[in-house]
Coordinates of C-alpha atoms and ligand atoms in Angstrom, one line a residue:
X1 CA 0.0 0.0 0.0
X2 CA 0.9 3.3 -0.3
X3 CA -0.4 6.3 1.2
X4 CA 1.4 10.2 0.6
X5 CA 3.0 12.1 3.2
X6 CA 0.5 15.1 3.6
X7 CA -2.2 15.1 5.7
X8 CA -5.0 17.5 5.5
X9 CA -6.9 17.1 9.0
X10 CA -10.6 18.6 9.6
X11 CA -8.9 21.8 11.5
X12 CA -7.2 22.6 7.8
X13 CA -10.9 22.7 6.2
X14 CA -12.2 24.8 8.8
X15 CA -9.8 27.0 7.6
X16 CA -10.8 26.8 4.2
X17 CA -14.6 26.5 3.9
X18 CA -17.4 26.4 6.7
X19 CA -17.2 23.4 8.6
X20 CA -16.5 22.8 11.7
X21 CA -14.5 18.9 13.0
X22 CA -17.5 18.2 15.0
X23 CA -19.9 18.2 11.8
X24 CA -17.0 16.1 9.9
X25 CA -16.4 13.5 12.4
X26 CA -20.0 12.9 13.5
X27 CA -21.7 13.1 9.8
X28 CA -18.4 10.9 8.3
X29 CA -16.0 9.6 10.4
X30 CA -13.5 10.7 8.9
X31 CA -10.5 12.8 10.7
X32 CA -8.1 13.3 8.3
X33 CA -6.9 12.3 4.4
X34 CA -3.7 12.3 2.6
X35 CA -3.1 14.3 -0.7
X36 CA -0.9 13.5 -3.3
X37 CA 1.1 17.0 -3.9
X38 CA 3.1 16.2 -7.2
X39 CA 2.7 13.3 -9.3
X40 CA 0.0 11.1 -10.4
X41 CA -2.7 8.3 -9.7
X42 CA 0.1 6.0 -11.3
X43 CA 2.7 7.2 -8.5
X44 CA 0.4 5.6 -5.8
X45 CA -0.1 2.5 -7.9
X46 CA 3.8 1.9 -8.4
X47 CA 4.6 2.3 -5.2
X48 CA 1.4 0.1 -3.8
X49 CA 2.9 -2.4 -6.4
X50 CA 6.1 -2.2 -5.3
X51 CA 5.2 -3.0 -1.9
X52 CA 3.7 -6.2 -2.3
X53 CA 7.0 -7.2 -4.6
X54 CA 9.0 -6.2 -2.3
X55 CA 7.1 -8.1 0.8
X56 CA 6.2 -10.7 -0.7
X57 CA 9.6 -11.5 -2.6
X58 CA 7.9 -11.1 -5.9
X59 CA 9.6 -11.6 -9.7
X60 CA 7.8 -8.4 -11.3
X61 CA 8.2 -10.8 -14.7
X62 CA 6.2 -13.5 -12.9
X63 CA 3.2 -11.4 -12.7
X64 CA 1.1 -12.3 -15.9
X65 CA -1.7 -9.3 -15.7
X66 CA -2.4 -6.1 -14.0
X67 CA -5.4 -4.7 -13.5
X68 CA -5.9 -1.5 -11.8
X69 CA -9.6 0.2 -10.8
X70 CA -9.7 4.0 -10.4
X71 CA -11.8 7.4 -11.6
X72 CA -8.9 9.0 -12.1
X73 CA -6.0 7.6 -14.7
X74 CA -3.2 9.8 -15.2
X75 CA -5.0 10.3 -18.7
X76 CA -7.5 9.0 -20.7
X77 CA -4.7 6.9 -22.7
X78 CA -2.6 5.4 -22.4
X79 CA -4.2 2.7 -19.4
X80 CA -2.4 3.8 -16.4
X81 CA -2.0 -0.2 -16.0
X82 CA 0.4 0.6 -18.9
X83 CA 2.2 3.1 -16.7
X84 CA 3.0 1.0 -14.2
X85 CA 3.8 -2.0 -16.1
X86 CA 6.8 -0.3 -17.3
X87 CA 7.7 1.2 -14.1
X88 CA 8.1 -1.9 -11.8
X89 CA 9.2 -4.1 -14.9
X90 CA 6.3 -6.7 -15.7
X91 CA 7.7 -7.5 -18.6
X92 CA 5.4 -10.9 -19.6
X93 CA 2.2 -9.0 -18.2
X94 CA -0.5 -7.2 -20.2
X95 CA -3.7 -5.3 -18.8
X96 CA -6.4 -2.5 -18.3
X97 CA -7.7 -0.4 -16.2
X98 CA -11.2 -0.5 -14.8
X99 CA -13.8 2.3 -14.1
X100 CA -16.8 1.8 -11.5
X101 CA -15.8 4.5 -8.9
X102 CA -16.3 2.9 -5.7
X103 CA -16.6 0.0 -6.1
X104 CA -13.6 0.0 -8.7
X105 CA -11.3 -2.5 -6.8
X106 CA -14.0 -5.2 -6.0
X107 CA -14.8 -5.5 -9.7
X108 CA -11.3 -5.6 -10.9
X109 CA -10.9 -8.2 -7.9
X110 CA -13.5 -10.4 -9.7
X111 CA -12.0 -9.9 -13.5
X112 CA -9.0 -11.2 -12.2
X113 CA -10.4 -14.2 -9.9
X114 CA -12.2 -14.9 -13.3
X115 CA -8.5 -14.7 -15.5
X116 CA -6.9 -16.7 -12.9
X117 CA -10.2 -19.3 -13.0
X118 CA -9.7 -19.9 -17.0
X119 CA -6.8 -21.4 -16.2
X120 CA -4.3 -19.1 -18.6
X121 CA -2.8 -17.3 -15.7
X122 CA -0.9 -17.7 -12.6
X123 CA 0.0 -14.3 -11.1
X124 CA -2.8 -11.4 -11.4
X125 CA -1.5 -7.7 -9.7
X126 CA -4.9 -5.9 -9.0
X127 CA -4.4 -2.2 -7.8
X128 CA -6.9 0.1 -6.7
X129 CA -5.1 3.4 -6.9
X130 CA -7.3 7.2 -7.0
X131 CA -5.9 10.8 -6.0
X132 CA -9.1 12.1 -5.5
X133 CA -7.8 15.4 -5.0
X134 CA -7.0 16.3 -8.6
X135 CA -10.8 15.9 -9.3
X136 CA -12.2 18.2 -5.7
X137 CA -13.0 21.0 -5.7
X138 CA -12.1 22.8 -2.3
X139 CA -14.6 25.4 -2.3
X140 CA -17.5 23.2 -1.8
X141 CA -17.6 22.0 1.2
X142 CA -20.3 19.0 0.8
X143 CA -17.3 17.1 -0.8
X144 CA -14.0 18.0 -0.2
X145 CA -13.6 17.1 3.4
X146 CA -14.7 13.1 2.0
X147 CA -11.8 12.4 -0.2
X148 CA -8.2 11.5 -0.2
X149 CA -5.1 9.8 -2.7
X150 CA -3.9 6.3 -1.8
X151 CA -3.4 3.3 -4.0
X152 CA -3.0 -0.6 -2.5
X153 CA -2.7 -3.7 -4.3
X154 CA -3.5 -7.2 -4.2
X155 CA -2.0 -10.5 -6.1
X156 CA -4.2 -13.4 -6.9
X157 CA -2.4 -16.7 -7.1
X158 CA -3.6 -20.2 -8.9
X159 CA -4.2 -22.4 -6.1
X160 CA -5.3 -26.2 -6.4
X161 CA -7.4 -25.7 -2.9
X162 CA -10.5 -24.5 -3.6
X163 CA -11.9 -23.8 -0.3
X164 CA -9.1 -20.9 -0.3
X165 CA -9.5 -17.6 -2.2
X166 CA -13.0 -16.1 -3.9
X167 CA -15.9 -18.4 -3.1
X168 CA -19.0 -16.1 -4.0
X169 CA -20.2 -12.9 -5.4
X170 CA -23.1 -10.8 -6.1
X171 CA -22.2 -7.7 -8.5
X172 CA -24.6 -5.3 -9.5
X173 CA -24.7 -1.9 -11.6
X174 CA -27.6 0.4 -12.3
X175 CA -27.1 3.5 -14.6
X176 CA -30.7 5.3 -12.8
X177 CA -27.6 6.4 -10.4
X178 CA -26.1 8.3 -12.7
X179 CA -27.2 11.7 -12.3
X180 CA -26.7 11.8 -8.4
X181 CA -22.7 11.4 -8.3
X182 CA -20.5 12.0 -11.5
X183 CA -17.5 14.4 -12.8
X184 CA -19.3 15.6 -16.5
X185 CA -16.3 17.6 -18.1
X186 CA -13.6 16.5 -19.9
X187 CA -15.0 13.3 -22.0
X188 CA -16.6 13.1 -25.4
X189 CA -20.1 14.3 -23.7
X190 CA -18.5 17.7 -22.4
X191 CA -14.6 17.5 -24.2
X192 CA -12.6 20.5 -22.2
X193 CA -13.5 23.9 -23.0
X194 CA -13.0 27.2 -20.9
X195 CA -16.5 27.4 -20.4
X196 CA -15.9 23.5 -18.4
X197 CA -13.9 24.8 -16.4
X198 CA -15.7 27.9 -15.8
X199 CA -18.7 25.8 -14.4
X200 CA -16.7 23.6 -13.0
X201 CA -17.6 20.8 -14.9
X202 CA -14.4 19.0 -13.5
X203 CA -14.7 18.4 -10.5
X204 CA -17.1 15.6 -8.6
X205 CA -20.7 16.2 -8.4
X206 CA -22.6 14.0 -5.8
X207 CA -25.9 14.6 -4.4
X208 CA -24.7 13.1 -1.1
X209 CA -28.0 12.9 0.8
X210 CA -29.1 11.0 -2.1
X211 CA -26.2 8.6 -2.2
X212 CA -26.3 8.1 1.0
X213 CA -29.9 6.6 0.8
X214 CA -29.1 3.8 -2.1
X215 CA -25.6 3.6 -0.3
X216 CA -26.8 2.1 3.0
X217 CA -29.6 0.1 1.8
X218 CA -27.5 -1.3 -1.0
X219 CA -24.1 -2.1 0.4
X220 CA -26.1 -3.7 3.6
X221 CA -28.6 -5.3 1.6
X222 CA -26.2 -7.1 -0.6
X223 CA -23.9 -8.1 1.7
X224 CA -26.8 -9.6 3.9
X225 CA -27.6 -11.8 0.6
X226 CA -24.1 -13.4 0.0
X227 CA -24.1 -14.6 3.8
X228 CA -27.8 -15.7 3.7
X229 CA -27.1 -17.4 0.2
X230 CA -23.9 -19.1 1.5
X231 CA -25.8 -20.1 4.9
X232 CA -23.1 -17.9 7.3
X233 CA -23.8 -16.2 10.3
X234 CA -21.9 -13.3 11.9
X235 CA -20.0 -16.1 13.5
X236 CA -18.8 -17.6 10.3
X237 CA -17.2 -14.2 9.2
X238 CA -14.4 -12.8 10.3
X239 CA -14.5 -9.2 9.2
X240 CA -16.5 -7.7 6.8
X241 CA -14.2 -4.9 4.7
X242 CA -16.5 -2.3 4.1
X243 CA -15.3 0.5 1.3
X244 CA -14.8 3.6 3.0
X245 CA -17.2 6.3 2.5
X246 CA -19.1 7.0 5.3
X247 CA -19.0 6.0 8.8
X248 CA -22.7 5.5 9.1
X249 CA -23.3 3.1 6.0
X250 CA -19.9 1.3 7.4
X251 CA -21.8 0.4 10.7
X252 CA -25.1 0.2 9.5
X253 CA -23.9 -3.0 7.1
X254 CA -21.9 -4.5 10.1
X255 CA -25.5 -4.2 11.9
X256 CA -27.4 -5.6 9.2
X257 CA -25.0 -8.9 9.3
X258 CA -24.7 -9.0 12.7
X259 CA -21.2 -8.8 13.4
X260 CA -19.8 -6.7 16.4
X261 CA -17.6 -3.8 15.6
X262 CA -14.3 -5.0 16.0
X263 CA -15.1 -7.3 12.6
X264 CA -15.9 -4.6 10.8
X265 CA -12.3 -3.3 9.1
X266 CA -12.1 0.6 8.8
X267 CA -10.0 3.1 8.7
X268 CA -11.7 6.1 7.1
X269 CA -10.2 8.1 10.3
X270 CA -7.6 8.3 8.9
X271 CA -7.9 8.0 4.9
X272 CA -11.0 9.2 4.2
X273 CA -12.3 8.2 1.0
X274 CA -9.9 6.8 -1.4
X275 CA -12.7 5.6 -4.1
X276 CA -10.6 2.4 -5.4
X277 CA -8.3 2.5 -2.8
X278 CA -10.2 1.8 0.6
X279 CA -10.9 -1.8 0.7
X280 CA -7.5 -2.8 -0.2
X281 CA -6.1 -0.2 2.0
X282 CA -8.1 -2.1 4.4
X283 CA -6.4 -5.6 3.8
X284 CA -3.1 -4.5 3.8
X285 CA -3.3 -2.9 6.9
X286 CA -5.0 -5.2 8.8
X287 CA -2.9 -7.7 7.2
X288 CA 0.0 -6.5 8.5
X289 CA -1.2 -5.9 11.9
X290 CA -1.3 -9.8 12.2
X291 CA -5.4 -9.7 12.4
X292 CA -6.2 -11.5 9.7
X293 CA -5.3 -15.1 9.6
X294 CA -5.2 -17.8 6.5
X295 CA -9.0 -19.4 6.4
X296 CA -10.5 -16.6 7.8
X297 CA -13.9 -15.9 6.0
X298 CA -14.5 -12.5 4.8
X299 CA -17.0 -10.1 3.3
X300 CA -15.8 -7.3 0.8
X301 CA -18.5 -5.1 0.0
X302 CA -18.7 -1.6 -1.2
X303 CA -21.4 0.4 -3.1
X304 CA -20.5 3.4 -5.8
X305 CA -21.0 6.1 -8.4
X306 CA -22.9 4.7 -11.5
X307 CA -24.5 3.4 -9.5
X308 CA -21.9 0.2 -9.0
X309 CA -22.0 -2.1 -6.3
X310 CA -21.8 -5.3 -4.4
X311 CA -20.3 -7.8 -2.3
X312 CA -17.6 -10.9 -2.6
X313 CA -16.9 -13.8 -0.3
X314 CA -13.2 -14.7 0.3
X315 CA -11.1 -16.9 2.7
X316 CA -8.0 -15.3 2.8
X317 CA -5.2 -17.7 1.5
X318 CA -2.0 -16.7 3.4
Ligands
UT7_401 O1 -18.2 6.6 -2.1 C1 -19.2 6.6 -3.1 C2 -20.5 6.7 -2.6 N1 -20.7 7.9 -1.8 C3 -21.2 7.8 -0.6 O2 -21.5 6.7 -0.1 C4 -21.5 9.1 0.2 C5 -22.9 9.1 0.6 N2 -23.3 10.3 1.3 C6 -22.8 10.7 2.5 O3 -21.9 10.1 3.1 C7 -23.4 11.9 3.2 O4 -24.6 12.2 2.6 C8 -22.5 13.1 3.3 C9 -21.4 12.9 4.3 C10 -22.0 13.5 1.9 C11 -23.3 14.3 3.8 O5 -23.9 13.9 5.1 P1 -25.5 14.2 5.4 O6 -25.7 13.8 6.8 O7 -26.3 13.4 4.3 O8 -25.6 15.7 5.3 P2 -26.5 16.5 4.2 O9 -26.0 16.5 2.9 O10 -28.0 16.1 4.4 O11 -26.4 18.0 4.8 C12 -26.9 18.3 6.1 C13 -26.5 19.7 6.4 C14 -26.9 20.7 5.3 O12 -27.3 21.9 5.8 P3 -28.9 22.2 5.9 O13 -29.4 22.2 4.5 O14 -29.5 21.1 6.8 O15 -28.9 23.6 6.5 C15 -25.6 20.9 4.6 O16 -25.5 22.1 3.9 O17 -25.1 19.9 6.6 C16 -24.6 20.9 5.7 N3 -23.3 20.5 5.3 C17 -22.2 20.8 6.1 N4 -22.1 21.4 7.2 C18 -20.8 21.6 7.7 C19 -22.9 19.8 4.2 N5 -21.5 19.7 4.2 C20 -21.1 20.3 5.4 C21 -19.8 20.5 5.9 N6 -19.7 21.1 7.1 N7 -18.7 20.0 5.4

């Protein structure tokens, strides 16, 4: 994982638009966010990658795809998958990036479960990398204080065990969604003009009471249906890892499956919302802090601009 240096806390956006760190922590959760000062969405996806290679004694040439969710490629083309590719050497892989916001990283998680399930490849790098920041607008102060830049990455491995690694999913998209959270300048709809940028056109839009509606009911819904279709109780699972967006839809799915809070992953404290990057962020953290163990059951589950959404079964494999 990677996360930058900077850290913009709630007392810097007090200073900046009316808010107050009361009104932030209580309505989000969140307490700070990092930004990305110089560089790219492809900086935090190299060095995310380059992580895991280094940890976990990787051959860059072994990995045979890489697929990397985010809203916010370094540019439209080349794929920023290409970017990296060069960058930590993975010289046999190809790949693509992946856009549904949100819930970015557990879609590209099941394209490469399903690559790795035709039996053609071994090694799959999956990154969910976003610096949010290039695409907020910090004079409106419904959305900046919610986002932040971080990128994290994942490798799916062939294994002959098939009680480890992706078990279930239920994926869903409905375009309905579409006018409630969006960025409309800059693609063939609205191509960049001065009068885009004049309205602002470039930044993120989100009706957030809205959102938050669908958002509750459908990242608790479906994750409620995997463990009811897979017969688990909140017993059976040992975390659920909850994309990041909002305090309140994080507990109110832990509620809805019945899990207590310590087996629901979060750290939106700390990262805000890093659109692709929160669930993996997630992992690797918790990873690392020794909490989750090889077998344990878990949830991923996140809902998204589009609208995107849904919710994956794993045992983690390590
Ligand atoms: O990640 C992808 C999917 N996105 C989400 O899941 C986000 C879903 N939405 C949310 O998380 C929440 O809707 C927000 C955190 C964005 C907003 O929280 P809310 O409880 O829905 O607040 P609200 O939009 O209903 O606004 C309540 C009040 C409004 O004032 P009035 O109209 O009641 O006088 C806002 O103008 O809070 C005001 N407000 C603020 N006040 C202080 C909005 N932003 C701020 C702010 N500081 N930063």
């Amino acid at each position: 994982m990677y996360v930058p240096d900077k850290v913009l806390t709630n007392a810097y956006f007090e200073s900046i638009v009316d808010t107050t760190d009361e009104w932030i922590t209580t309505r989000t959760g969140i307490k700070e966010r990092r930004m990305l000062e110089n560089g790219a969405t492809s900086d935090l996806a190299t060095k995310a990658a380059e992580d895991l290679i280094k940890n976990h004694n990787l051959k860059p040439e072994e990995i045979d795809a890489i697929i990397v969710a985010t809203v916010t490629p370094d540019m439209f083309f080349p794929a920023t998958a290409c970017l990296i590719q060069e960058r930590i050497g993975a010289v046999n892989a190809w790949g693509f990036d992946l856009s549904a916001a949100c819930s970015g990283f557990l879609f590209a998680f099941q394209a490469g479960c399903s690559l790795i399930e035709s039996g053609q490849y071994k090694k799959v790098l999956v990154i969910g990398a976003d610096k949010m920041t290039a695409i907020t607008d910090y004079t409106d102060r419904n959305n900046c204080i919610l986002f932040g830049d971080a990128g994290a990455a994942i490798l799916l491995e062939r294994s002959e065990d098939l009680s480890l690694g992706l078990q279930d999913f239920i994926l869903r998209i409905d375009g309905s969604g579409k006018d409630k959270l969006y960025m409309l300048g800059g693609g063939s709809l609205n191509p960049p003009t001065k009068e885009t940028v004049d309205k602002k056109m470039h930044y993120i839009y989100q009706d957030g009471k809205a959102v938050f509606k669908v958002a509750v009911k459908g990242m608790a819904d479906v994750s409620y249906e995997l463990m009811q279709k897979n017969g688990l109780t909140g017993d059976d699972v040992a975390f659920l890892v909850p994309h990041q967006a909002n305090m309140r839809i994080i507990d109110a799915t832990g509620e809805r499956m019945g899990l207590s809070r310590e087996k629901v992953m979060r750290n939106i404290d700390k990262y805000g919302n890093t659109t692709a990057a929160t669930i993996p962020l997630c992992l690797v953290e918790y990873y690392r802090d020794g909490k989750i163990k090889k077998g344990d059951k878990l949830v991923l589950s996140a809902f998204g601009a589009g609208y995107t959404w849904g919710a994956s079964l794993v045992v983690w494999a390590i």
